[in-house]
XYZ file of C-alpha atoms in Angstrom:
300
model
C -7.587 17.622 -2.314
C -7.105 14.393 -0.315
C -7.770 15.550 3.698
C -4.362 13.955 5.379
C -4.667 12.491 8.688
C -3.869 13.424 12.503
C -0.809 12.763 12.640
C 0.206 9.758 16.604
C 1.794 10.581 20.010
C 3.559 8.835 21.510
C 1.084 6.797 23.850
C -2.160 7.086 21.379
C -4.456 3.828 20.997
C -3.786 1.954 17.805
C -6.533 -0.918 16.138
C -5.236 -4.164 15.364
C -7.050 -5.483 12.468
C -7.339 -8.568 9.757
C -9.549 -7.950 7.198
C -8.005 -10.942 4.782
C -5.838 -14.299 5.569
C -6.786 -15.943 8.806
C -3.701 -14.815 11.009
C -1.818 -17.400 13.164
C -2.104 -15.308 17.167
C -0.167 -17.233 18.789
C 2.799 -15.285 16.319
C 1.525 -11.949 16.903
C 4.091 -11.383 19.854
C 6.319 -9.486 17.383
C 3.853 -6.982 16.277
C 3.319 -5.978 19.398
C 6.364 -6.162 20.282
C 6.778 -3.118 17.713
C 4.290 -1.443 18.727
C 5.740 -1.188 22.361
C 9.121 0.464 20.948
C 7.066 2.734 19.603
C 5.061 3.933 22.374
C 1.626 3.143 21.699
C -0.904 1.443 23.592
C -2.567 -1.120 21.201
C -6.732 -3.210 20.711
C -6.946 -6.093 18.975
C -10.317 -6.378 16.816
C -12.553 -9.168 16.413
C -10.641 -10.506 13.960
C -7.619 -11.789 15.329
C -8.688 -14.912 16.423
C -12.178 -14.850 14.210
C -11.352 -17.910 11.667
C -14.394 -18.618 8.378
C -12.373 -20.633 6.449
C -9.369 -18.672 5.112
C -10.684 -15.450 5.637
C -9.781 -13.547 9.099
C -13.558 -14.704 9.987
C -16.630 -14.245 8.019
C -17.108 -10.722 5.716
C -19.870 -9.925 8.177
C -17.054 -10.024 11.147
C -15.160 -8.515 9.259
C -16.488 -5.778 7.886
C -17.881 -5.351 11.949
C -13.824 -4.839 13.334
C -12.881 -2.282 10.551
C -16.317 -0.323 11.798
C -15.550 -0.903 15.324
C -11.300 0.875 14.856
C -13.391 3.856 12.656
C -16.115 4.946 15.596
C -13.652 3.854 18.872
C -12.953 7.982 19.555
C -9.472 6.436 20.623
C -7.942 4.425 17.707
C -6.227 6.965 16.173
C -4.949 4.992 13.458
C -5.823 1.182 11.932
C -3.021 -1.439 11.368
C -4.212 -4.467 9.130
C -1.466 -7.490 9.966
C -1.541 -9.917 7.643
C -2.675 -10.162 4.058
C -3.549 -12.597 1.612
C -6.787 -12.636 0.098
C -9.872 -10.773 2.068
C -9.940 -6.754 1.652
C -12.054 -7.065 -1.474
C -14.838 -9.283 -0.260
C -16.433 -6.186 2.150
C -15.248 -3.090 -0.003
C -18.238 -3.324 -1.309
C -19.705 -2.731 3.056
C -17.532 -0.075 4.171
C -18.882 3.037 5.301
C -17.139 5.545 3.508
C -18.537 7.869 5.056
C -18.143 6.853 8.377
C -14.238 7.175 8.002
C -14.642 10.115 5.730
C -16.103 11.801 9.187
C -13.632 10.314 11.631
C -10.537 9.735 9.445
C -7.790 8.607 11.540
C -5.112 6.316 10.062
C -5.151 2.818 7.697
C -1.658 0.952 6.986
C -1.208 -2.436 5.263
C -0.153 -3.404 1.943
C -0.576 -6.179 -0.417
C -3.711 -7.475 -0.504
C -4.940 -3.815 0.761
C -4.395 -1.847 -1.435
C -7.453 -3.267 -2.854
C -9.011 -1.675 0.119
C -5.841 1.707 -0.058
C -7.696 2.272 -3.578
C -11.305 2.352 -2.062
C -10.796 4.911 0.715
C -8.434 7.291 -1.570
C -11.279 7.263 -4.135
C -14.992 7.077 -1.347
C -13.207 8.213 1.946
C -10.984 11.394 0.589
C -8.086 10.166 2.880
C -4.073 9.158 3.081
C -3.667 5.816 3.768
C -0.438 4.528 4.328
C 1.590 1.550 1.837
C 3.351 0.374 4.905
C 5.341 -3.202 6.034
C 1.828 -5.015 7.513
C 3.084 -5.884 11.680
C 2.731 -9.338 11.230
C 6.702 -8.970 9.238
C 8.185 -6.439 12.227
C 10.767 -9.172 13.579
C 12.049 -9.500 9.674
C 11.941 -5.982 8.400
C 14.994 -3.837 8.770
C 15.491 -0.488 10.683
C 15.284 1.274 7.260
C 11.429 -0.220 6.953
C 11.395 0.182 11.213
C 11.919 3.673 10.513
C 9.428 4.888 7.893
C 6.729 4.531 10.479
C 8.204 7.914 12.170
C 6.887 9.691 9.470
C 3.332 8.920 11.277
C 4.125 11.037 13.701
C 6.199 14.196 12.479
C 6.509 15.187 8.894
C 9.574 13.900 7.388
C 11.485 14.653 3.758
C 10.801 10.531 2.103
C 13.716 11.183 -0.099
C 13.972 7.543 -1.744
C 16.989 8.009 -4.224
C 20.057 4.472 -4.992
C 21.404 5.699 -1.415
C 18.704 2.493 -0.505
C 19.076 0.403 -3.799
C 20.242 0.605 -7.240
C 17.834 2.234 -9.802
C 16.933 1.509 -13.516
C 15.441 3.832 -15.389
C 13.051 1.955 -17.479
C 12.263 5.261 -18.837
C 13.475 9.794 -19.156
C 11.342 12.194 -17.117
C 9.587 14.548 -14.681
C 6.602 14.368 -13.009
C 4.640 15.213 -10.086
C 1.352 14.044 -9.645
C -1.032 10.911 -6.497
C 0.869 8.656 -5.980
C -1.670 5.552 -6.095
C -1.276 1.506 -6.198
C 0.627 -1.215 -5.091
C -0.252 -5.153 -5.170
C 0.045 -5.332 -9.682
C -3.090 -7.767 -8.773
C -4.761 -6.771 -6.017
C -4.812 -2.574 -8.920
C -5.579 -5.920 -12.481
C -9.014 -7.097 -10.111
C -10.842 -3.242 -9.396
C -10.855 -3.147 -13.196
C -14.786 -3.158 -13.706
C -15.713 -2.526 -10.416
C -17.221 0.781 -8.394
C -13.544 1.213 -6.976
C -11.618 0.925 -9.965
C -7.924 2.267 -10.224
C -8.089 5.735 -10.925
C -4.872 6.406 -13.206
C -5.038 10.340 -15.109
C -2.258 12.163 -13.933
C -1.006 9.776 -11.202
C 2.100 8.572 -11.024
C 1.357 4.726 -9.982
C 3.255 1.863 -7.783
C 3.297 -1.694 -8.895
C 4.721 -4.846 -6.826
C 3.922 -8.472 -6.783
C 5.051 -11.172 -5.051
C 5.385 -15.257 -7.055
C 4.252 -14.089 -10.650
C 5.996 -15.418 -13.130
C 7.017 -13.164 -16.087
C 3.998 -14.158 -18.607
C 1.635 -13.572 -15.372
C 3.050 -10.507 -14.684
C 2.495 -9.032 -18.503
C -1.163 -11.155 -18.501
C -1.484 -8.160 -15.546
C -0.019 -5.105 -17.233
C -2.128 -6.523 -20.592
C -5.070 -6.304 -19.185
C -4.380 -2.692 -17.388
C -3.560 -1.344 -21.302
C -6.140 -2.606 -22.873
C -8.348 -1.471 -19.733
C -7.002 2.258 -21.358
C -4.301 2.537 -17.198
C -1.416 3.079 -19.082
C -2.773 6.246 -21.042
C -2.760 8.725 -19.620
C -0.745 8.036 -16.792
C 1.555 10.627 -14.900
C 4.388 8.256 -13.775
C 5.775 4.581 -12.984
C 7.232 3.019 -10.263
C 7.638 -0.521 -10.343
C 8.808 -1.760 -6.299
C 10.295 -5.112 -5.643
C 8.611 -8.155 -7.634
C 9.583 -11.304 -6.023
C 9.546 -15.436 -6.753
C 8.564 -14.318 -10.514
C 11.284 -17.264 -11.429
C 13.398 -15.496 -13.874
C 16.247 -12.831 -13.670
C 15.708 -9.463 -13.420
C 16.474 -8.176 -16.906
C 13.634 -10.486 -18.592
C 11.970 -8.865 -15.496
C 13.276 -5.013 -16.630
C 12.471 -6.098 -21.188
C 8.316 -6.273 -20.176
C 8.538 -3.469 -18.585
C 10.013 -1.665 -21.363
C 7.690 -3.313 -23.306
C 4.750 -1.365 -21.464
C 6.399 1.332 -20.711
C 9.337 2.695 -22.725
C 6.723 4.926 -24.784
C 4.504 6.176 -23.318
C 7.453 9.271 -22.425
C 6.501 9.376 -19.531
C 9.443 8.600 -16.153
C 9.684 5.416 -15.150
C 12.176 4.002 -12.035
C 12.744 0.317 -11.317
C 14.371 -0.414 -8.466
C 12.172 0.416 -5.469
C 12.339 -2.000 -2.176
C 7.881 -1.084 -1.887
C 7.016 -4.980 -1.498
C 8.056 -7.690 -0.523
C 10.964 -8.028 0.990
C 13.154 -6.901 4.270
C 13.244 -3.805 3.086
C 9.306 -2.410 2.416
C 9.845 1.754 2.171
C 6.543 2.966 3.020
C 4.271 5.555 1.018
C 1.652 7.416 2.116
C -0.465 6.695 -1.097
C -3.311 9.220 -2.339
C 0.043 11.934 -1.365
C 1.934 14.506 -5.012
C 5.035 12.705 -5.359
C 7.669 14.219 -6.980
C 8.989 11.438 -9.702
C 12.761 12.332 -10.993
C 13.584 9.669 -13.752
C 16.883 11.212 -14.515
C 18.425 12.137 -10.939
C 16.689 8.348 -10.127
C 14.705 9.451 -7.502
C 11.237 8.734 -6.237
C 9.846 12.271 -3.319
C 7.844 12.948 -1.035
C 8.192 16.229 0.467
C 6.538 16.805 4.305
C 3.044 18.932 4.886
C 2.093 17.366 2.060
C 0.312 14.094 3.805
């Protein structure tokens, strides 16, 4: 069973890092101001100002920054401020046993999907798929409210009160929710961090991928036999596809419609102003008839 992490308290210190593309540190102000609103203190990692071509420092620098935050007893959570690309380059060098012995909140999405898969599997702790802090100024109030789950257990119940939902396939499922960015999920295939889907509810989202490219990625998952034993599918935000929502739904129907599992689309989880944060690795309920995704308090 996956391990939980301690909740935050006002006044706690959190670590600010970038494990992917380089950061423009002059734009960090909004992120730090948001942490101030949450009543948190922060330590800024070396990766915030580091540069190595398109990355926030060399692989060794990013790895060392992550390990330093894990080892620091004052740091109760690690927030990644930006995605892009780069986290996969350090995944094979992370000391997961160190993280398991010093469990703390890990927060981010997009490129960090690769590390969500790795940490859930090899450190066996809950991680959080949520907005990057660099986007704090562009988050709506509902997305900001989702950070409160880090302080105390709350019931996450996503219904059509948040956004219209479309049933791709009917059914009811309960199982661990995993996944994130579709491109990064596919990039785990054939590696030691290959996404495990058996009996799990898979979340997928992406940005700036055309319908043919999304088709190609879903086809790769299918041929890798990752769709056969799924418990359910949560289809998040697919933005900047260059196509209509209807075209995306038709594609999803082709891949998921005959699996005899619940599949629901339209969740504002991903690259949008509304980006609902959820814990990964914990049990969730997906009910296509009621059009609800539920994560109960007390399970993370």
